[in-house]
Each structure stands twice: as structure tokens, then as C-alpha cells.
mmCIF file of C-alpha atoms in Angstrom:
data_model
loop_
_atom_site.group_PDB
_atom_site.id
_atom_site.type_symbol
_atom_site.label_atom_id
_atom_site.label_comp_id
_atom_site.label_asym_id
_atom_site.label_seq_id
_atom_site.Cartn_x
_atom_site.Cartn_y
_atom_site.Cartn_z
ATOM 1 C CA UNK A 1 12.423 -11.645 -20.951
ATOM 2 C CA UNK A 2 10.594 -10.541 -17.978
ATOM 3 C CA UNK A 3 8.373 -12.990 -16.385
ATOM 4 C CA UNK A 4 5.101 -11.776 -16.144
ATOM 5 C CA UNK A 5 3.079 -14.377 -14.363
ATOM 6 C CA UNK A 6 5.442 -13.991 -11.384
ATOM 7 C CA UNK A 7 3.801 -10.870 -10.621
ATOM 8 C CA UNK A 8 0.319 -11.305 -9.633
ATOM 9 C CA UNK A 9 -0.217 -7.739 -8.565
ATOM 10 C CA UNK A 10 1.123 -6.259 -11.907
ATOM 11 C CA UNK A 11 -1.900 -6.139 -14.054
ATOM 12 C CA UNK A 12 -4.422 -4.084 -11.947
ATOM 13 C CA UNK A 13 -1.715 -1.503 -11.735
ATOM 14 C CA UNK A 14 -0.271 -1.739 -15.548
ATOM 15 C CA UNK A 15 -0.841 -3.577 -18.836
ATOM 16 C CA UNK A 16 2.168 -6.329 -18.827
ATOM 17 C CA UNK A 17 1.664 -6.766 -22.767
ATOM 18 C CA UNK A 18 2.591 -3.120 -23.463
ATOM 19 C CA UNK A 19 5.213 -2.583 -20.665
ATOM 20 C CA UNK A 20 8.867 -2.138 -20.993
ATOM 21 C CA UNK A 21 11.878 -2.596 -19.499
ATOM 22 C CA UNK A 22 12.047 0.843 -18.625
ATOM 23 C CA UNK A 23 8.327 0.694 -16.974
ATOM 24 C CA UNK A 24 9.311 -2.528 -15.298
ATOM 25 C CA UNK A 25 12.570 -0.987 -13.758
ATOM 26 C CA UNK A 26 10.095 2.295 -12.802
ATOM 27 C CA UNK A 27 7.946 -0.414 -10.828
ATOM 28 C CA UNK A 28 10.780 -1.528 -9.241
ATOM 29 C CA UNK A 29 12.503 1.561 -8.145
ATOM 30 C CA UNK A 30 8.986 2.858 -6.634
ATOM 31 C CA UNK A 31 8.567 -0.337 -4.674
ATOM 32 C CA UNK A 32 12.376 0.326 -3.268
ATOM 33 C CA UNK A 33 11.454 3.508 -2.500
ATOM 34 C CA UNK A 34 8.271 3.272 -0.976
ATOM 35 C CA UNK A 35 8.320 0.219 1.260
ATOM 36 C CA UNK A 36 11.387 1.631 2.999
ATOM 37 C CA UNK A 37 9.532 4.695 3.399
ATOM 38 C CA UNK A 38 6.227 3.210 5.528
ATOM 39 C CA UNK A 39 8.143 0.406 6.381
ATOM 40 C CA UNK A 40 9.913 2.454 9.463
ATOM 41 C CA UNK A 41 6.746 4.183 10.513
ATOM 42 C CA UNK A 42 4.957 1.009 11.248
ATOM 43 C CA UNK A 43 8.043 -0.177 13.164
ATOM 44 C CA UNK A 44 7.675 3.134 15.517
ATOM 45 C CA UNK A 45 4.227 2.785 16.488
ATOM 46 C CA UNK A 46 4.535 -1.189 16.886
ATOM 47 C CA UNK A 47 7.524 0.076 19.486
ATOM 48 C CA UNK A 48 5.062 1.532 21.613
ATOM 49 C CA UNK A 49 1.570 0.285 21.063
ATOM 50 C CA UNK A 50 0.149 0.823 24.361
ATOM 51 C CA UNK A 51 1.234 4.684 24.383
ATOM 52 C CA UNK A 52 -0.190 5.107 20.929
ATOM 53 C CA UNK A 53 -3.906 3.595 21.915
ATOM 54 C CA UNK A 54 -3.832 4.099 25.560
ATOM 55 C CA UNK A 55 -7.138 5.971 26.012
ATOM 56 C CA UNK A 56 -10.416 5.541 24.771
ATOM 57 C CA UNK A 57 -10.221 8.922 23.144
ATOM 58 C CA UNK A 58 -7.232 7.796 21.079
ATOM 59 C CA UNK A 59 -9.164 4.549 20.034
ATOM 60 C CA UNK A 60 -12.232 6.360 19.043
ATOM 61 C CA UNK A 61 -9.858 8.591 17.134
ATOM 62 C CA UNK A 62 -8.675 5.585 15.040
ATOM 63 C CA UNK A 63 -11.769 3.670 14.480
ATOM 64 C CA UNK A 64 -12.774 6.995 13.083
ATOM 65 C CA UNK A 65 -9.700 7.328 10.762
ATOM 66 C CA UNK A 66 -10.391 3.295 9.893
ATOM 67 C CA UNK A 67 -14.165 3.642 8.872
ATOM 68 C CA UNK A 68 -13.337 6.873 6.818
ATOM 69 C CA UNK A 69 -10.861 4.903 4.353
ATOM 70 C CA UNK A 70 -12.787 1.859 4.191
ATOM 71 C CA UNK A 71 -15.728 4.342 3.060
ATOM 72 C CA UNK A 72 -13.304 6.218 0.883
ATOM 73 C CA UNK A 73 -12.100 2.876 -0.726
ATOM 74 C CA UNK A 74 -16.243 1.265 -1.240
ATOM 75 C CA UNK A 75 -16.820 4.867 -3.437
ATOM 76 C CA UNK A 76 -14.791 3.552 -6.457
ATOM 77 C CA UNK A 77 -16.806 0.136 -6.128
ATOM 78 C CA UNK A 78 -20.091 1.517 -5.377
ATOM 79 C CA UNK A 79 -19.779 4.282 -8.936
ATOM 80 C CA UNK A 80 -18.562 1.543 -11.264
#
């Protein structure tokens, strides 16, 4: 038996009552997959954070980026 309330996150992404092994096992391969994907990226750009931000134009460039997916994320909240 898998034990559900050890996994906080689970239930905004699926229903634990009607998951299966199989869907548990899909969770967990996409997690291993995934996190080792990003995970490396972030490690790049943390190498060399002053190259990556070093002008203003390159920090105006991210805020940007930054207030477009906070804006993209408040649409779901602000239509339900």
C-alpha cells in the first residue's frame, strides 16, 4: 500500500483515491526524468552569475521574462 499522506503535492496534480500503481510509478518516472533535466541548467547559470546578469540590459531582460510568468500564472486565478 502506497502511502498517500506522504505526498503532500500529490492531490492538486492527481486524485490519490483512484490512482494506481501504474500512475504512481508514472509520477515517479516523470519526477526522475525531469528534475535531472532542469536540475543541470540551473547549475550552469549559478556557475557564472555575474556573466549571465552583467548589464542592465540583461536585467531588464529578466525582470521582463519574471513579470510575464507571474502574469501568465494570476490568469488561471483571476478566471476561476
Amino acid at each position: 500500500m502506497i502511502a498517500w499522506h506522504n505526498l503532500a503535492p500529490l492531490p492538486a496534480a492527481t486524485d490519490p483515491r483512484t490512482s494506481t500503481a501504474i500512475g504512481y510509478l508514472e509520477l515517479v518516472v516523470a519526477t526522475l526524468v525531469v528534475i535531472p533535466t532542469i536540475v543541470p541548467g540551473y547549475a550552469a547559470l549559478a556557475t557564472r552569475p555575474g556573466k549571465f546578469v552583467a548589464g542592465a540590459k540583461a536585467r531588464r531582460c529578466i525582470n521582463k521574462g519574471a513579470s510575464a510568468v507571474m502574469a501568465g500564472a494570476s490568469v488561471p486565478i483571476i478566471v476561476s
